[in-house]
């Protein structure tokens, strides 16, 4: 029942069976069955189903509050187990692709160390396939990658979906254009991620699909270096939208422009780990905190 209560709470927070199913990486029918099983077990209806909308019943509200209490108790238990299993300072080793290291990982480290400030956190970088190998070979406890990973020896927890966006320096002539479409990128001077990175593969697939060939001035692995050079060189770039917070754009003199076709370049950032790593209390706590953090729309 505890697992079903947490699933129920996720549906309430996502306000949609479809969104909740995506966040938990299960099918919507499977999620509906879990909710139905919980209702049968409790002997109550948790939702009033009005077309595609779900509204909590009165008893559903009570069950949701209880589910939140159970989450807190579970987290307290995991915290206690983590202390039991470790003597002195606990540690966790994370493998991250360079872009996730520069953008997503800092938020997760801050989130974790807020409650566990003494934790020794180490990070190793590499391309996505290298991170997968690190996790599989137990060189790291967790992997953070900008992709869904389907591997028989690994577990994959999707955190959030993302898509590419066009970024321009504030002085660029295109900033005042009423609209920009994918064909406009033909021969546009750009700085892009290096070949072989997940996001560059995504870009090259996009360019091939629409028969577009931008004028690639530089190819760089570093997200931060691209951000700095776009304004300096007065060129455009394509970057994941989730990385482009308004303060970052303002501080670097950049403008975000919408291109309809770029919304289809969806990439999912995920945590990956092995079954043996899942037995580590610190790893479980990290995964739990990350899932709950990105379940809140305000953090996307």
Tab-separated table of C-alpha atoms in Angstrom:
chain	number	residue	atom	x	y	z
A	1	UNK	CA	0.000	0.000	0.000
A	2	UNK	CA	2.858	2.408	0.780
A	3	UNK	CA	4.081	2.320	-2.819
A	4	UNK	CA	0.557	2.851	-4.148
A	5	UNK	CA	0.075	5.820	-1.802
A	6	UNK	CA	3.205	7.459	-3.219
A	7	UNK	CA	1.952	6.791	-6.764
A	8	UNK	CA	-1.404	8.340	-5.806
A	9	UNK	CA	0.354	11.431	-4.394
A	10	UNK	CA	2.310	11.838	-7.639
A	11	UNK	CA	-0.933	11.784	-9.668
A	12	UNK	CA	-2.385	14.485	-7.405
A	13	UNK	CA	0.739	16.658	-7.788
A	14	UNK	CA	0.971	16.231	-11.558
A	15	UNK	CA	-2.819	16.810	-11.935
A	16	UNK	CA	-2.818	14.338	-14.800
A	17	UNK	CA	-2.517	10.568	-15.184
A	18	UNK	CA	-0.519	11.061	-18.378
A	19	UNK	CA	2.021	13.461	-16.814
A	20	UNK	CA	2.313	11.298	-13.709
A	21	UNK	CA	2.890	8.191	-15.833
A	22	UNK	CA	5.660	9.979	-17.769
A	23	UNK	CA	7.347	11.184	-14.560
A	24	UNK	CA	7.375	7.615	-13.188
A	25	UNK	CA	8.357	6.048	-16.525
A	26	UNK	CA	5.353	3.682	-16.612
A	27	UNK	CA	2.424	3.388	-18.993
A	28	UNK	CA	-0.827	5.232	-18.261
A	29	UNK	CA	-2.872	1.969	-18.142
A	30	UNK	CA	-0.422	0.542	-15.584
A	31	UNK	CA	-0.755	3.702	-13.500
A	32	UNK	CA	-4.563	3.546	-13.698
A	33	UNK	CA	-4.434	-0.048	-12.437
A	34	UNK	CA	-2.310	0.985	-9.461
A	35	UNK	CA	-4.801	3.712	-8.532
A	36	UNK	CA	-7.682	1.248	-8.966
A	37	UNK	CA	-5.913	-1.300	-6.745
A	38	UNK	CA	-5.391	1.330	-4.050
A	39	UNK	CA	-9.070	2.338	-4.185
A	40	UNK	CA	-10.091	-1.341	-3.910
A	41	UNK	CA	-7.724	-1.857	-1.004
A	42	UNK	CA	-9.028	1.206	0.845
A	43	UNK	CA	-12.645	0.664	-0.171
A	44	UNK	CA	-13.106	4.306	-1.228
A	45	UNK	CA	-13.058	6.429	-4.393
A	46	UNK	CA	-10.088	8.796	-4.382
A	47	UNK	CA	-11.013	10.749	-7.518
A	48	UNK	CA	-14.136	12.019	-9.181
A	49	UNK	CA	-13.489	11.425	-12.880
A	50	UNK	CA	-15.042	14.244	-14.913
A	51	UNK	CA	-14.124	13.561	-18.518
A	52	UNK	CA	-10.341	13.841	-18.705
A	53	UNK	CA	-10.186	15.777	-15.436
A	54	UNK	CA	-9.497	14.193	-12.066
A	55	UNK	CA	-10.826	15.854	-8.923
A	56	UNK	CA	-10.027	14.616	-5.443
A	57	UNK	CA	-12.943	13.366	-3.397
A	58	UNK	CA	-13.235	14.449	0.215
A	59	UNK	CA	-11.652	11.216	1.404
A	60	UNK	CA	-9.104	11.604	-1.394
A	61	UNK	CA	-7.891	14.846	0.212
A	62	UNK	CA	-7.450	13.038	3.521
A	63	UNK	CA	-5.555	10.199	1.833
A	64	UNK	CA	-3.287	12.689	0.061
A	65	UNK	CA	-2.343	14.346	3.363
A	66	UNK	CA	-1.617	10.896	4.784
A	67	UNK	CA	0.513	10.046	1.732
A	68	UNK	CA	2.599	13.183	2.353
A	69	UNK	CA	3.070	12.167	5.990
A	70	UNK	CA	4.176	8.701	4.856
A	71	UNK	CA	6.716	10.261	2.491
A	72	UNK	CA	8.230	12.232	5.380
A	73	UNK	CA	8.409	9.096	7.504
A	74	UNK	CA	10.059	7.195	4.648
A	75	UNK	CA	12.649	9.939	4.191
A	76	UNK	CA	13.323	9.952	7.943
A	77	UNK	CA	13.771	6.172	7.833
A	78	UNK	CA	16.180	6.364	4.894
A	79	UNK	CA	18.126	9.063	6.720
A	80	UNK	CA	18.373	6.835	9.799
A	81	UNK	CA	19.484	3.846	7.710
A	82	UNK	CA	22.105	6.000	5.960
A	83	UNK	CA	23.573	6.934	9.344
A	84	UNK	CA	23.485	3.300	10.436
A	85	UNK	CA	25.334	2.050	7.354
A	86	UNK	CA	28.018	4.703	7.376
A	87	UNK	CA	30.603	5.557	9.960
A	88	UNK	CA	31.722	9.145	9.904
A	89	UNK	CA	31.096	11.052	6.675
A	90	UNK	CA	28.912	9.389	4.020
A	91	UNK	CA	29.938	9.604	0.389
A	92	UNK	CA	28.405	9.362	-3.048
A	93	UNK	CA	30.111	9.294	-6.445
A	94	UNK	CA	28.251	10.640	-9.493
A	95	UNK	CA	29.053	10.389	-13.185
A	96	UNK	CA	27.665	13.232	-15.280
A	97	UNK	CA	27.839	14.317	-18.882
A	98	UNK	CA	29.454	17.742	-19.163
A	99	UNK	CA	26.232	19.642	-19.856
A	100	UNK	CA	24.380	18.063	-16.922
A	101	UNK	CA	27.417	18.656	-14.706
A	102	UNK	CA	27.308	22.363	-15.499
A	103	UNK	CA	23.567	22.865	-15.328
A	104	UNK	CA	21.538	20.171	-13.542
A	105	UNK	CA	24.019	18.672	-11.064
A	106	UNK	CA	24.634	21.875	-9.028
A	107	UNK	CA	20.921	22.103	-8.157
A	108	UNK	CA	20.837	18.465	-7.055
A	109	UNK	CA	24.006	18.832	-4.969
A	110	UNK	CA	22.552	21.911	-3.235
A	111	UNK	CA	19.311	20.041	-2.603
A	112	UNK	CA	21.086	17.026	-1.097
A	113	UNK	CA	23.697	18.841	0.992
A	114	UNK	CA	21.013	21.065	2.535
A	115	UNK	CA	19.991	18.041	4.633
A	116	UNK	CA	23.295	16.130	4.527
A	117	UNK	CA	26.026	18.803	4.553
A	118	UNK	CA	28.771	16.379	5.628
A	119	UNK	CA	28.357	14.128	2.587
A	120	UNK	CA	31.486	13.713	0.486
A	121	UNK	CA	30.285	14.103	-3.125
A	122	UNK	CA	32.597	13.282	-6.011
A	123	UNK	CA	31.817	13.777	-9.695
A	124	UNK	CA	33.326	12.263	-12.833
A	125	UNK	CA	32.557	13.573	-16.317
A	126	UNK	CA	32.258	11.869	-19.659
A	127	UNK	CA	30.029	11.427	-22.675
A	128	UNK	CA	26.757	9.605	-22.158
A	129	UNK	CA	28.025	6.185	-23.279
A	130	UNK	CA	31.009	6.612	-20.957
A	131	UNK	CA	28.738	7.419	-18.007
A	132	UNK	CA	26.670	4.306	-18.760
A	133	UNK	CA	29.868	2.211	-18.631
A	134	UNK	CA	30.943	3.875	-15.354
A	135	UNK	CA	27.624	2.995	-13.722
A	136	UNK	CA	27.608	-0.550	-15.122
A	137	UNK	CA	31.203	-1.133	-13.963
A	138	UNK	CA	30.386	0.328	-10.498
A	139	UNK	CA	32.941	3.122	-10.866
A	140	UNK	CA	30.192	5.561	-9.812
A	141	UNK	CA	27.031	5.154	-7.702
A	142	UNK	CA	24.815	7.205	-10.007
A	143	UNK	CA	24.849	8.574	-13.525
A	144	UNK	CA	23.197	11.833	-14.624
A	145	UNK	CA	22.658	11.964	-18.388
A	146	UNK	CA	20.568	13.893	-20.918
A	147	UNK	CA	18.893	10.769	-22.248
A	148	UNK	CA	16.640	7.831	-21.381
A	149	UNK	CA	18.812	4.747	-21.023
A	150	UNK	CA	17.425	1.311	-21.850
A	151	UNK	CA	19.943	-1.189	-20.463
A	152	UNK	CA	19.210	-4.610	-18.987
A	153	UNK	CA	21.688	-4.121	-16.118
A	154	UNK	CA	20.641	-0.600	-15.153
A	155	UNK	CA	17.662	1.256	-13.706
A	156	UNK	CA	16.664	4.556	-15.319
A	157	UNK	CA	14.669	7.262	-13.504
A	158	UNK	CA	13.499	10.072	-15.862
A	159	UNK	CA	13.651	13.480	-14.160
A	160	UNK	CA	12.416	15.983	-16.756
A	161	UNK	CA	11.924	16.511	-20.492
A	162	UNK	CA	13.701	19.241	-22.370
A	163	UNK	CA	14.043	20.629	-25.897
A	164	UNK	CA	16.496	22.801	-27.806
A	165	UNK	CA	16.067	26.571	-28.091
A	166	UNK	CA	17.653	29.208	-30.308
A	167	UNK	CA	19.873	31.610	-28.355
A	168	UNK	CA	21.083	34.935	-29.770
A	169	UNK	CA	23.249	37.754	-28.404
A	170	UNK	CA	21.218	40.909	-27.670
A	171	UNK	CA	22.948	42.797	-30.503
A	172	UNK	CA	22.111	40.175	-33.141
A	173	UNK	CA	20.132	41.436	-36.142
A	174	UNK	CA	17.591	38.621	-35.706
A	175	UNK	CA	16.497	39.775	-32.253
A	176	UNK	CA	13.939	42.123	-33.801
A	177	UNK	CA	12.564	39.596	-36.310
A	178	UNK	CA	8.892	38.911	-35.847
A	179	UNK	CA	9.314	35.149	-36.298
A	180	UNK	CA	12.032	32.604	-37.032
A	181	UNK	CA	11.523	29.170	-38.555
A	182	UNK	CA	13.847	26.252	-39.067
A	183	UNK	CA	14.680	27.147	-42.684
A	184	UNK	CA	16.147	30.448	-41.481
A	185	UNK	CA	18.996	28.534	-39.837
A	186	UNK	CA	20.450	27.773	-43.288
A	187	UNK	CA	24.029	29.160	-43.273
A	188	UNK	CA	23.405	30.978	-39.980
A	189	UNK	CA	26.761	31.432	-38.148
A	190	UNK	CA	26.565	29.272	-35.018
A	191	UNK	CA	28.549	27.737	-32.177
A	192	UNK	CA	27.409	24.167	-31.439
A	193	UNK	CA	28.221	21.325	-29.073
A	194	UNK	CA	31.004	19.011	-30.249
A	195	UNK	CA	30.156	16.036	-32.433
A	196	UNK	CA	29.407	12.868	-30.510
A	197	UNK	CA	27.602	14.597	-27.613
A	198	UNK	CA	23.921	13.732	-27.195
A	199	UNK	CA	22.752	17.261	-27.929
A	200	UNK	CA	24.897	17.517	-31.053
A	201	UNK	CA	23.453	14.212	-32.288
A	202	UNK	CA	20.011	15.691	-31.694
A	203	UNK	CA	20.953	18.831	-33.640
A	204	UNK	CA	22.423	16.914	-36.568
A	205	UNK	CA	19.264	14.776	-36.790
A	206	UNK	CA	17.218	17.991	-36.845
A	207	UNK	CA	19.383	19.587	-39.553
A	208	UNK	CA	19.178	16.456	-41.695
A	209	UNK	CA	15.395	16.201	-41.263
A	210	UNK	CA	14.861	19.756	-42.530
A	211	UNK	CA	17.810	19.864	-44.972
A	212	UNK	CA	19.400	22.770	-43.121
A	213	UNK	CA	23.157	23.442	-42.997
A	214	UNK	CA	24.162	26.202	-40.551
A	215	UNK	CA	27.584	27.834	-40.769
A	216	UNK	CA	29.272	26.145	-37.778
A	217	UNK	CA	32.041	28.452	-36.564
A	218	UNK	CA	33.040	26.471	-33.465
A	219	UNK	CA	32.337	23.103	-31.857
A	220	UNK	CA	32.753	23.090	-28.073
A	221	UNK	CA	32.104	20.562	-25.288
A	222	UNK	CA	31.527	23.169	-22.594
A	223	UNK	CA	28.094	24.689	-22.037
A	224	UNK	CA	29.635	27.600	-20.109
A	225	UNK	CA	32.164	28.323	-22.863
A	226	UNK	CA	29.389	28.435	-25.465
A	227	UNK	CA	27.405	30.869	-23.294
A	228	UNK	CA	30.411	33.206	-23.023
A	229	UNK	CA	31.396	33.036	-26.700
A	230	UNK	CA	27.958	33.626	-28.245
A	231	UNK	CA	27.976	37.337	-27.385
A	232	UNK	CA	31.725	37.744	-27.962
A	233	UNK	CA	31.516	36.292	-31.482
A	234	UNK	CA	27.992	37.652	-32.219
A	235	UNK	CA	26.756	34.255	-33.378
A	236	UNK	CA	23.768	32.046	-32.577
A	237	UNK	CA	23.601	28.714	-30.770
A	238	UNK	CA	21.162	25.952	-29.859
A	239	UNK	CA	20.978	25.029	-26.179
A	240	UNK	CA	18.643	22.985	-23.945
A	241	UNK	CA	15.838	25.209	-22.686
A	242	UNK	CA	15.982	23.987	-19.092
A	243	UNK	CA	19.547	25.307	-18.769
A	244	UNK	CA	18.594	28.814	-19.868
A	245	UNK	CA	17.323	30.513	-16.749
A	246	UNK	CA	16.479	34.171	-17.103
A	247	UNK	CA	19.295	35.316	-14.806
A	248	UNK	CA	21.802	33.419	-16.953
A	249	UNK	CA	20.450	35.052	-20.126
A	250	UNK	CA	20.452	38.535	-18.564
A	251	UNK	CA	23.943	38.217	-17.102
A	252	UNK	CA	25.401	37.154	-20.456
A	253	UNK	CA	23.458	39.487	-22.755
A	254	UNK	CA	21.486	36.725	-24.457
A	255	UNK	CA	17.996	36.432	-25.913
A	256	UNK	CA	15.896	33.278	-26.233
A	257	UNK	CA	13.843	32.933	-29.433
A	258	UNK	CA	11.127	30.385	-30.124
A	259	UNK	CA	11.404	28.168	-33.213
A	260	UNK	CA	8.413	25.859	-33.597
A	261	UNK	CA	10.372	22.914	-34.983
A	262	UNK	CA	12.770	22.955	-32.015
A	263	UNK	CA	9.958	21.970	-29.637
A	264	UNK	CA	10.077	18.485	-31.180
A	265	UNK	CA	13.729	17.966	-30.165
A	266	UNK	CA	12.752	16.386	-26.864
A	267	UNK	CA	15.467	14.925	-24.670
A	268	UNK	CA	14.905	13.434	-21.204
A	269	UNK	CA	17.405	14.011	-18.396
A	270	UNK	CA	17.636	10.877	-16.241
A	271	UNK	CA	19.381	9.263	-13.296
A	272	UNK	CA	20.799	5.786	-13.912
A	273	UNK	CA	22.027	3.272	-11.345
A	274	UNK	CA	22.687	-0.440	-10.889
A	275	UNK	CA	20.785	-2.828	-8.624
A	276	UNK	CA	23.716	-2.984	-6.200
A	277	UNK	CA	23.852	0.829	-5.974
A	278	UNK	CA	20.153	0.820	-5.092
A	279	UNK	CA	21.052	-0.959	-1.837
A	280	UNK	CA	23.064	2.073	-0.727
A	281	UNK	CA	20.969	4.345	1.501
A	282	UNK	CA	22.723	7.531	0.316
A	283	UNK	CA	22.007	6.621	-3.303
A	284	UNK	CA	18.349	5.923	-2.505
A	285	UNK	CA	18.045	9.248	-0.729
A	286	UNK	CA	19.609	11.106	-3.670
A	287	UNK	CA	17.202	9.456	-6.132
A	288	UNK	CA	14.213	10.169	-3.888
A	289	UNK	CA	15.099	13.850	-3.473
A	290	UNK	CA	15.734	14.307	-7.209
A	291	UNK	CA	12.385	12.713	-8.168
A	292	UNK	CA	10.437	14.891	-5.755
A	293	UNK	CA	12.307	18.052	-6.754
A	294	UNK	CA	11.482	17.652	-10.449
A	295	UNK	CA	7.924	16.509	-9.749
A	296	UNK	CA	7.255	20.141	-8.799
A	297	UNK	CA	6.497	22.236	-11.947
A	298	UNK	CA	8.185	25.276	-10.365
A	299	UNK	CA	11.557	23.526	-10.619
A	300	UNK	CA	11.402	22.821	-14.357
